[in-house]
Short mmCIF file of C-alpha atoms in Angstrom, two decimals:
data_model
loop_
_atom_site.label_atom_id
_atom_site.label_comp_id
_atom_site.label_asym_id
_atom_site.label_seq_id
_atom_site.Cartn_x
_atom_site.Cartn_y
_atom_site.Cartn_z
CA UNK A 1 142.89 -79.68 20.36
CA UNK A 2 143.40 -80.56 23.99
CA UNK A 3 143.00 -78.58 27.17
CA UNK A 4 145.69 -79.72 29.57
CA UNK A 5 145.27 -79.45 33.34
CA UNK A 6 148.65 -79.85 35.02
CA UNK A 7 148.06 -81.54 38.36
CA UNK A 8 150.41 -82.23 41.23
CA UNK A 9 150.17 -83.30 44.86
CA UNK A 10 148.49 -80.48 46.83
CA UNK A 11 146.88 -78.92 43.71
CA UNK A 12 143.90 -76.81 44.81
CA UNK A 13 141.04 -78.36 42.88
CA UNK A 14 138.43 -75.87 44.08
CA UNK A 15 140.23 -73.18 42.06
CA UNK A 16 139.65 -75.00 38.78
CA UNK A 17 136.49 -77.05 39.29
CA UNK A 18 134.13 -74.53 37.64
CA UNK A 19 136.49 -74.13 34.69
CA UNK A 20 136.69 -77.92 34.34
CA UNK A 21 132.90 -78.04 34.37
CA UNK A 22 132.75 -75.43 31.57
CA UNK A 23 135.29 -77.40 29.53
CA UNK A 24 133.48 -80.72 29.95
CA UNK A 25 130.04 -79.18 29.39
CA UNK A 26 131.20 -77.71 26.07
CA UNK A 27 132.72 -80.99 24.86
CA UNK A 28 136.33 -79.96 25.19
CA UNK A 29 138.98 -82.66 25.30
CA UNK A 30 140.36 -82.26 28.81
CA UNK A 31 143.54 -84.10 29.73
CA UNK A 32 144.63 -84.29 33.34
CA UNK A 33 148.37 -84.79 33.48
CA UNK A 34 151.08 -84.91 36.09
CA UNK A 35 154.84 -84.85 35.79
CA UNK A 36 155.14 -88.63 36.05
CA UNK A 37 151.63 -89.78 35.09
CA UNK A 38 150.81 -90.92 38.61
CA UNK A 39 147.62 -89.98 40.39
CA UNK A 40 147.80 -87.02 42.71
CA UNK A 41 146.29 -86.14 46.05
CA UNK A 42 144.79 -82.67 45.99
CA UNK A 43 144.97 -80.10 48.77
CA UNK A 44 141.38 -81.04 49.61
CA UNK A 45 142.33 -84.72 49.98
CA UNK A 46 140.89 -86.03 46.69
CA UNK A 47 142.81 -88.79 44.96
CA UNK A 48 142.75 -87.98 41.25
CA UNK A 49 143.81 -90.28 38.44
CA UNK A 50 145.54 -88.54 35.56
CA UNK A 51 145.35 -89.34 31.85
CA UNK A 52 148.94 -88.63 30.86
CA UNK A 53 152.41 -87.80 32.02
CA UNK A 54 153.79 -84.45 31.02
CA UNK A 55 156.63 -85.71 28.78
CA UNK A 56 154.03 -87.48 26.60
CA UNK A 57 152.10 -84.26 25.90
CA UNK A 58 152.52 -83.02 22.33
CA UNK A 59 152.66 -79.20 22.45
CA UNK A 60 151.22 -79.06 18.93
CA UNK A 61 147.97 -80.66 20.12
CA UNK A 62 147.41 -78.21 22.98
CA UNK A 63 144.71 -75.55 22.88
CA UNK A 64 145.28 -74.48 26.50
CA UNK A 65 147.11 -75.35 29.67
CA UNK A 66 145.68 -74.69 33.12
CA UNK A 67 147.81 -74.61 36.26
CA UNK A 68 146.06 -74.50 39.65
CA UNK A 69 147.59 -73.30 42.90
CA UNK A 70 148.90 -75.35 45.77
CA UNK A 71 152.48 -76.24 46.65
CA UNK A 72 153.89 -75.84 43.14
CA UNK A 73 157.47 -76.75 44.04
CA UNK A 74 157.21 -80.12 42.21
CA UNK A 75 156.26 -78.45 38.91
CA UNK A 76 158.76 -75.60 39.05
CA UNK A 77 161.23 -77.27 36.71
CA UNK A 78 162.68 -76.94 33.22
CA UNK A 79 160.38 -79.54 31.65
CA UNK A 80 157.31 -77.48 32.65
CA UNK A 81 159.01 -74.18 31.74
CA UNK A 82 159.93 -75.40 28.25
CA UNK A 83 156.41 -76.63 27.56
CA UNK A 84 154.97 -73.31 28.72
CA UNK A 85 157.41 -71.37 26.53
CA UNK A 86 156.45 -73.47 23.50
CA UNK A 87 152.75 -72.98 24.20
CA UNK A 88 153.23 -69.23 24.53
CA UNK A 89 155.28 -69.09 21.33
CA UNK A 90 152.44 -70.87 19.51
CA UNK A 91 149.92 -68.32 20.82
CA UNK A 92 147.94 -70.91 22.77
CA UNK A 93 146.06 -70.14 25.99
CA UNK A 94 147.94 -70.33 29.28
CA UNK A 95 146.00 -69.97 32.53
CA UNK A 96 147.34 -69.93 36.07
CA UNK A 97 145.58 -69.31 39.34
CA UNK A 98 147.03 -68.64 42.78
CA UNK A 99 150.49 -70.24 43.02
CA UNK A 100 150.08 -71.47 39.43
CA UNK A 101 150.90 -67.88 38.49
CA UNK A 102 154.25 -68.31 40.26
CA UNK A 103 155.07 -71.15 37.85
CA UNK A 104 154.24 -68.94 34.87
CA UNK A 105 156.44 -66.19 36.30
CA UNK A 106 159.35 -68.56 36.97
CA UNK A 107 159.10 -69.81 33.37
CA UNK A 108 159.36 -66.25 32.04
CA UNK A 109 155.84 -66.38 30.58
CA UNK A 110 154.74 -63.15 32.27
CA UNK A 111 157.39 -60.90 30.72
CA UNK A 112 155.66 -58.02 28.92
CA UNK A 113 152.23 -59.39 29.92
CA UNK A 114 149.80 -57.92 32.43
CA UNK A 115 149.35 -60.38 35.27
CA UNK A 116 148.31 -60.56 38.88
CA UNK A 117 152.01 -60.25 39.66
CA UNK A 118 152.27 -56.89 37.86
CA UNK A 119 148.78 -55.46 38.42
CA UNK A 120 146.83 -54.83 41.61
CA UNK A 121 143.81 -56.84 40.49
CA UNK A 122 142.27 -60.23 41.13
CA UNK A 123 142.35 -61.37 37.50
CA UNK A 124 144.06 -60.41 34.25
CA UNK A 125 143.74 -61.54 30.66
CA UNK A 126 146.43 -60.38 28.26
CA UNK A 127 147.85 -61.90 25.08
CA UNK A 128 146.20 -65.33 25.64
CA UNK A 129 147.46 -65.50 29.23
CA UNK A 130 145.04 -65.48 32.15
CA UNK A 131 146.23 -65.07 35.72
CA UNK A 132 144.11 -65.03 38.83
CA UNK A 133 144.25 -64.86 42.57
CA UNK A 134 142.67 -67.82 44.38
CA UNK A 135 139.57 -65.93 45.48
CA UNK A 136 138.66 -65.09 41.85
CA UNK A 137 138.10 -68.70 40.78
CA UNK A 138 134.67 -67.94 39.28
CA UNK A 139 136.06 -65.03 37.26
CA UNK A 140 139.01 -67.24 36.31
CA UNK A 141 136.66 -69.84 34.83
CA UNK A 142 134.70 -67.18 32.98
CA UNK A 143 137.79 -65.42 31.56
CA UNK A 144 139.36 -68.69 30.40
CA UNK A 145 135.98 -69.66 28.91
CA UNK A 146 135.85 -66.35 27.03
CA UNK A 147 139.42 -66.79 25.77
CA UNK A 148 138.58 -70.30 24.54
CA UNK A 149 135.24 -69.20 23.01
CA UNK A 150 133.29 -71.66 25.16
CA UNK A 151 130.17 -69.49 25.25
CA UNK A 152 127.72 -69.68 22.35
CA UNK A 153 126.97 -65.96 22.38
CA UNK A 154 126.70 -62.93 24.64
CA UNK A 155 123.42 -64.20 26.13
CA UNK A 156 125.05 -67.53 27.05
CA UNK A 157 127.96 -65.67 28.65
CA UNK A 158 125.63 -63.42 30.64
CA UNK A 159 123.53 -66.37 31.78
CA UNK A 160 126.72 -68.11 32.93
CA UNK A 161 127.87 -65.03 34.84
CA UNK A 162 124.44 -64.56 36.41
CA UNK A 163 124.30 -68.19 37.57
CA UNK A 164 127.89 -68.75 38.76
CA UNK A 165 128.82 -65.29 40.00
CA UNK A 166 125.52 -63.75 41.09
CA UNK A 167 123.71 -66.98 42.07
CA UNK A 168 120.65 -66.21 39.96
CA UNK A 169 118.38 -69.16 39.29
CA UNK A 170 117.99 -70.47 35.78
CA UNK A 171 114.65 -69.56 34.18
#
């Protein structure tokens, strides 16, 4: 199963870099895709090659989809909305941070789901959908990791939280 990261020009990479590290560290199959398969230039100025174009993504092979923030106007379209609806229908994980949450909302994914649009909180996790404000990028990575069972056990989870959130050194 694949973990899809939907990228676009101006995507905020800092919001998803820790999550991407967790995915790669645990051997997940991460696929960076864009609408047209072309490389993107992130908000931070990084030029990022992608592995696939969105129309070539098979919804049946998806374990999760991650949508970062940035200027999401290029991905607010029916092709993205239909894919998100299919992923939700299949009970797969959908994660959006910052303006990525706006895309989920526009697609109708957040109906009857707690989200940062409906709750006064920095992060929510409800019914396989994780939403986060930009400043909660560490919590976002941890919550998506928990939803995807990336941590070996409770001790692994706590060690991850201690290191990434509380800056404790590894023993």
